[in-house]
Short mmCIF file of C-alpha atoms in Angstrom, two decimals:
data_model
loop_
_atom_site.label_atom_id
_atom_site.label_comp_id
_atom_site.label_asym_id
_atom_site.label_seq_id
_atom_site.Cartn_x
_atom_site.Cartn_y
_atom_site.Cartn_z
CA UNK A 1 6.41 44.96 27.82
CA UNK A 2 6.03 42.08 30.33
CA UNK A 3 7.41 38.69 29.27
CA UNK A 4 5.66 35.34 29.58
CA UNK A 5 7.41 34.92 32.91
CA UNK A 6 5.75 38.07 34.26
CA UNK A 7 2.24 38.04 32.76
CA UNK A 8 -0.53 37.14 35.22
CA UNK A 9 -2.11 33.74 34.66
CA UNK A 10 -5.48 35.35 33.93
CA UNK A 11 -4.00 37.33 31.03
CA UNK A 12 -2.37 34.22 29.57
CA UNK A 13 -5.72 32.43 29.80
CA UNK A 14 -7.33 35.26 27.84
CA UNK A 15 -4.65 34.93 25.16
CA UNK A 16 -5.17 31.17 24.99
CA UNK A 17 -8.91 31.73 24.58
CA UNK A 18 -8.16 33.19 21.14
CA UNK A 19 -5.88 30.37 19.97
CA UNK A 20 -7.15 27.08 18.53
CA UNK A 21 -6.45 23.84 20.41
CA UNK A 22 -4.10 22.47 17.75
CA UNK A 23 -1.87 25.54 17.98
CA UNK A 24 -1.87 25.29 21.77
CA UNK A 25 -0.73 21.68 21.58
CA UNK A 26 1.85 22.03 18.82
CA UNK A 27 3.17 25.57 19.28
CA UNK A 28 2.40 26.86 22.76
CA UNK A 29 3.41 23.78 24.67
CA UNK A 30 7.12 23.34 25.50
CA UNK A 31 7.91 27.04 25.06
CA UNK A 32 8.84 27.24 28.73
CA UNK A 33 8.12 25.43 31.97
CA UNK A 34 5.77 28.13 33.27
CA UNK A 35 3.63 28.04 30.13
CA UNK A 36 3.41 24.25 30.33
CA UNK A 37 2.26 24.51 33.93
CA UNK A 38 -0.39 27.07 33.00
CA UNK A 39 -1.70 25.15 29.99
CA UNK A 40 -1.89 21.99 32.11
CA UNK A 41 -4.59 23.76 34.11
CA UNK A 42 -6.26 25.41 31.12
CA UNK A 43 -9.71 23.94 30.51
CA UNK A 44 -9.57 23.78 26.68
CA UNK A 45 -6.25 21.94 26.83
CA UNK A 46 -7.54 19.54 29.46
CA UNK A 47 -10.52 18.64 27.25
CA UNK A 48 -8.49 18.05 24.07
CA UNK A 49 -9.02 14.31 23.53
CA UNK A 50 -9.10 14.08 19.71
CA UNK A 51 -6.53 15.60 17.35
CA UNK A 52 -7.44 15.50 13.66
CA UNK A 53 -4.63 16.53 11.31
CA UNK A 54 -5.89 14.53 8.34
CA UNK A 55 -4.81 15.73 4.91
CA UNK A 56 -3.05 18.78 6.34
CA UNK A 57 0.21 18.12 4.46
CA UNK A 58 2.10 18.22 7.73
CA UNK A 59 5.86 18.03 7.31
CA UNK A 60 8.80 17.02 9.47
CA UNK A 61 8.61 20.15 11.60
CA UNK A 62 4.96 19.61 12.49
CA UNK A 63 5.53 15.91 13.17
CA UNK A 64 8.39 16.76 15.52
CA UNK A 65 6.21 19.28 17.33
CA UNK A 66 3.54 16.62 17.69
CA UNK A 67 6.07 14.12 19.02
CA UNK A 68 7.32 16.66 21.56
CA UNK A 69 3.77 17.41 22.67
CA UNK A 70 2.90 13.71 23.05
CA UNK A 71 5.81 13.21 25.42
CA UNK A 72 3.95 15.16 28.11
CA UNK A 73 0.33 15.17 26.97
CA UNK A 74 -2.12 13.26 29.17
CA UNK A 75 -5.41 14.01 27.41
CA UNK A 76 -5.25 12.81 23.79
CA UNK A 77 -7.03 9.53 23.18
CA UNK A 78 -7.43 9.67 19.38
CA UNK A 79 -4.88 10.79 16.80
CA UNK A 80 -5.89 11.08 13.11
CA UNK A 81 -3.00 11.65 10.69
CA UNK A 82 -4.25 10.11 7.46
CA UNK A 83 -3.25 11.45 4.07
CA UNK A 84 -0.08 13.28 5.07
CA UNK A 85 2.71 11.20 3.51
CA UNK A 86 4.68 11.31 6.75
CA UNK A 87 8.25 10.28 5.94
CA UNK A 88 10.20 7.40 7.45
CA UNK A 89 11.84 9.51 10.17
CA UNK A 90 8.48 10.95 11.16
CA UNK A 91 6.92 7.49 11.49
CA UNK A 92 9.89 6.31 13.55
CA UNK A 93 9.68 9.31 15.90
CA UNK A 94 5.93 8.89 16.28
CA UNK A 95 6.26 5.17 16.97
CA UNK A 96 8.98 5.75 19.54
CA UNK A 97 6.96 8.28 21.52
CA UNK A 98 3.91 6.00 21.54
CA UNK A 99 5.84 3.11 23.10
CA UNK A 100 5.37 4.57 26.57
CA UNK A 101 2.24 6.64 25.87
CA UNK A 102 -0.54 5.93 28.36
CA UNK A 103 -3.52 7.80 26.90
CA UNK A 104 -3.79 7.37 23.10
CA UNK A 105 -6.10 4.50 22.17
CA UNK A 106 -6.74 5.26 18.47
CA UNK A 107 -4.11 5.94 15.80
CA UNK A 108 -4.98 6.54 12.16
CA UNK A 109 -2.10 6.52 9.65
CA UNK A 110 -4.14 5.76 6.54
CA UNK A 111 -2.65 6.81 3.19
CA UNK A 112 0.79 7.86 4.38
CA UNK A 113 2.90 5.84 1.96
CA UNK A 114 3.99 3.53 4.77
CA UNK A 115 6.11 0.64 3.50
CA UNK A 116 7.76 -2.37 5.20
CA UNK A 117 10.54 -0.23 6.69
CA UNK A 118 8.15 2.13 8.46
CA UNK A 119 5.89 -0.78 9.44
CA UNK A 120 8.85 -2.25 11.33
CA UNK A 121 8.89 0.86 13.57
CA UNK A 122 5.17 0.55 14.23
CA UNK A 123 5.45 -3.17 14.97
CA UNK A 124 8.15 -2.49 17.52
CA UNK A 125 5.85 0.04 19.15
CA UNK A 126 2.97 -2.47 19.27
CA UNK A 127 5.14 -5.01 21.06
CA UNK A 128 5.64 -2.58 23.94
CA UNK A 129 2.64 -0.23 23.92
CA UNK A 130 0.02 -1.01 26.57
CA UNK A 131 -2.78 1.39 25.61
CA UNK A 132 -3.50 1.43 21.85
CA UNK A 133 -6.70 -0.43 20.92
CA UNK A 134 -7.36 0.74 17.34
CA UNK A 135 -4.88 1.06 14.48
CA UNK A 136 -5.75 2.18 10.94
CA UNK A 137 -3.05 1.46 8.36
CA UNK A 138 -5.23 1.13 5.28
CA UNK A 139 -4.15 2.39 1.85
CA UNK A 140 -0.42 2.12 2.46
CA UNK A 141 2.30 -0.13 0.98
CA UNK A 142 2.87 -2.58 3.80
CA UNK A 143 3.11 -5.69 1.62
CA UNK A 144 4.07 -9.22 2.71
CA UNK A 145 7.27 -8.12 4.46
CA UNK A 146 5.54 -5.45 6.48
CA UNK A 147 2.71 -7.73 7.54
CA UNK A 148 5.30 -10.16 8.87
CA UNK A 149 6.53 -7.46 11.25
CA UNK A 150 2.98 -6.72 12.41
CA UNK A 151 2.19 -10.42 12.80
CA UNK A 152 5.21 -10.77 15.05
CA UNK A 153 4.02 -7.88 17.19
CA UNK A 154 0.54 -9.37 17.59
CA UNK A 155 2.05 -12.31 19.44
CA UNK A 156 3.10 -9.92 22.22
CA UNK A 157 0.50 -7.16 22.10
CA UNK A 158 -2.23 -7.34 24.77
CA UNK A 159 -4.44 -4.35 23.94
CA UNK A 160 -5.05 -3.96 20.17
CA UNK A 161 -8.62 -4.97 19.31
CA UNK A 162 -9.05 -3.38 15.85
CA UNK A 163 -6.61 -3.33 12.94
CA UNK A 164 -7.41 -2.01 9.46
CA UNK A 165 -5.03 -3.24 6.73
CA UNK A 166 -7.15 -2.86 3.62
CA UNK A 167 -5.43 -1.85 0.40
CA UNK A 168 -1.87 -2.84 1.36
CA UNK A 169 -0.72 -5.25 -1.38
CA UNK A 170 -0.80 -8.19 1.03
CA UNK A 171 -0.66 -11.62 -0.59
CA UNK A 172 -0.79 -15.23 0.56
CA UNK A 173 2.75 -15.21 1.92
CA UNK A 174 2.03 -12.30 4.21
CA UNK A 175 -1.29 -13.81 5.27
CA UNK A 176 0.52 -16.96 6.38
CA UNK A 177 2.46 -14.94 8.96
CA UNK A 178 -0.66 -13.10 10.08
CA UNK A 179 -2.70 -16.30 10.35
CA UNK A 180 -0.03 -17.93 12.50
CA UNK A 181 -0.22 -14.98 14.89
CA UNK A 182 -4.02 -15.14 15.01
CA UNK A 183 -3.76 -18.65 16.39
CA UNK A 184 -2.03 -17.21 19.45
CA UNK A 185 -3.44 -13.68 19.75
CA UNK A 186 -6.11 -13.32 22.45
CA UNK A 187 -7.31 -9.72 22.03
CA UNK A 188 -7.87 -8.75 18.36
CA UNK A 189 -11.60 -8.73 17.56
CA UNK A 190 -11.84 -6.83 14.24
CA UNK A 191 -9.52 -7.33 11.26
CA UNK A 192 -9.95 -5.60 7.89
CA UNK A 193 -8.10 -7.15 4.92
CA UNK A 194 -10.22 -5.82 2.07
CA UNK A 195 -8.65 -4.85 -1.27
CA UNK A 196 -5.54 -7.00 -0.97
CA UNK A 197 -4.19 -9.94 -3.00
CA UNK A 198 -5.39 -12.89 -0.94
CA UNK A 199 -6.11 -16.04 -2.98
CA UNK A 200 -7.16 -19.58 -2.01
CA UNK A 201 -3.84 -20.35 -0.29
CA UNK A 202 -4.20 -17.31 1.93
CA UNK A 203 -7.80 -18.31 2.64
CA UNK A 204 -6.52 -21.72 3.76
CA UNK A 205 -4.15 -20.08 6.23
CA UNK A 206 -6.98 -17.94 7.58
CA UNK A 207 -9.28 -20.95 7.79
CA UNK A 208 -6.69 -22.79 9.87
CA UNK A 209 -6.39 -19.74 12.13
CA UNK A 210 -10.16 -19.55 12.62
CA UNK A 211 -10.19 -23.12 13.92
CA UNK A 212 -8.03 -22.06 16.87
CA UNK A 213 -8.75 -18.35 17.34
CA UNK A 214 -11.48 -17.59 19.87
CA UNK A 215 -11.50 -13.79 20.00
CA UNK A 216 -11.94 -12.51 16.41
CA UNK A 217 -15.54 -11.48 15.77
CA UNK A 218 -15.28 -9.54 12.49
CA UNK A 219 -13.19 -10.36 9.40
CA UNK A 220 -13.41 -8.33 6.18
CA UNK A 221 -12.06 -10.07 3.05
CA UNK A 222 -13.95 -8.36 0.24
CA UNK A 223 -12.22 -7.46 -3.04
CA UNK A 224 -9.54 -10.13 -2.90
CA UNK A 225 -8.85 -13.14 -5.14
CA UNK A 226 -10.56 -15.86 -3.16
CA UNK A 227 -12.19 -18.58 -5.28
CA UNK A 228 -14.52 -21.48 -4.41
CA UNK A 229 -11.60 -23.49 -3.04
CA UNK A 230 -10.68 -20.63 -0.75
CA UNK A 231 -14.29 -20.41 0.41
CA UNK A 232 -14.13 -24.11 1.24
CA UNK A 233 -11.05 -23.60 3.39
CA UNK A 234 -12.78 -20.79 5.25
CA UNK A 235 -15.85 -22.96 5.72
CA UNK A 236 -13.74 -25.69 7.28
CA UNK A 237 -12.33 -23.17 9.69
CA UNK A 238 -15.75 -21.84 10.61
CA UNK A 239 -16.98 -25.31 11.49
CA UNK A 240 -14.90 -25.22 14.65
CA UNK A 241 -15.00 -21.47 15.29
CA UNK A 242 -17.41 -20.20 17.94
CA UNK A 243 -16.73 -16.45 18.00
CA UNK A 244 -16.75 -14.99 14.46
CA UNK A 245 -20.04 -13.19 13.79
CA UNK A 246 -19.19 -11.23 10.61
CA UNK A 247 -17.35 -12.49 7.52
CA UNK A 248 -17.37 -10.24 4.42
CA UNK A 249 -16.45 -11.97 1.14
CA UNK A 250 -18.01 -9.56 -1.35
CA UNK A 251 -16.34 -9.10 -4.74
CA UNK A 252 -14.33 -12.32 -4.75
CA UNK A 253 -14.70 -15.28 -7.10
CA UNK A 254 -16.20 -17.87 -4.78
CA UNK A 255 -19.05 -18.70 -7.18
CA UNK A 256 -22.09 -20.85 -6.43
CA UNK A 257 -19.99 -23.70 -5.14
CA UNK A 258 -18.21 -21.46 -2.67
CA UNK A 259 -21.53 -20.06 -1.50
CA UNK A 260 -22.77 -23.61 -0.91
CA UNK A 261 -19.75 -24.46 1.26
CA UNK A 262 -20.37 -21.41 3.41
CA UNK A 263 -24.15 -21.86 3.51
CA UNK A 264 -23.74 -25.36 4.91
CA UNK A 265 -21.63 -24.00 7.75
CA UNK A 266 -24.11 -21.19 8.45
CA UNK A 267 -26.94 -23.72 8.76
CA UNK A 268 -24.99 -25.64 11.40
CA UNK A 269 -23.43 -22.62 13.10
CA UNK A 270 -24.39 -22.02 16.72
CA UNK A 271 -22.96 -18.49 17.06
CA UNK A 272 -25.69 -15.88 17.40
#
């Protein structure tokens, strides 16, 4: 029986026609140099731009296969890995390979049990990556320590425009670090901080950031612990902000007084 080294390219293409794209990427690639060369020219591989492995219970072996594939892949732009509980080593390997990746623009790591330690790996990647524009880290365990790592990275990152951090146990201390970075960051436009533990002090930090930030257009703060005083701090920040178009404060405790503070700013606001 002929080996892979002897089979005509046309026959290998026929075999690939009966294999799904995920298997081609994770199992067929890197078997040998000839097979890599052939798959590089294979239409279904060339058109693989989105890989969705959400809630597939992928383990270390699958993550390593993915990492190996990403080292040479030049087609994937979106990678969805939510709900897999990828372990610390897997996150580190994934972050390392994305440092020099030049095609992936969207990474979703929602609900993977990511804590401060793993966030440090991702932050290091963000400091050096020059392609990623969208990062979903919602429903993890990043906390105040983890957000400090990400805040640090935002001072250097030049491409990330969307970051989702909802449901990550982030409190006022963590928000202070993030707010400081927002005063310097020039690219982030959408920030989701819903379902965290932000109170009036955190709102003050964000209000101060809004006075200086001129790129953020959307800020989600629903389901936090912001009261009327926090709403006042945000209102002060909005008075001098000329870019924010969406601010979500649903399910907080701002009360009528907080609404009045914000309404006064809206009446005077010139952003359309």
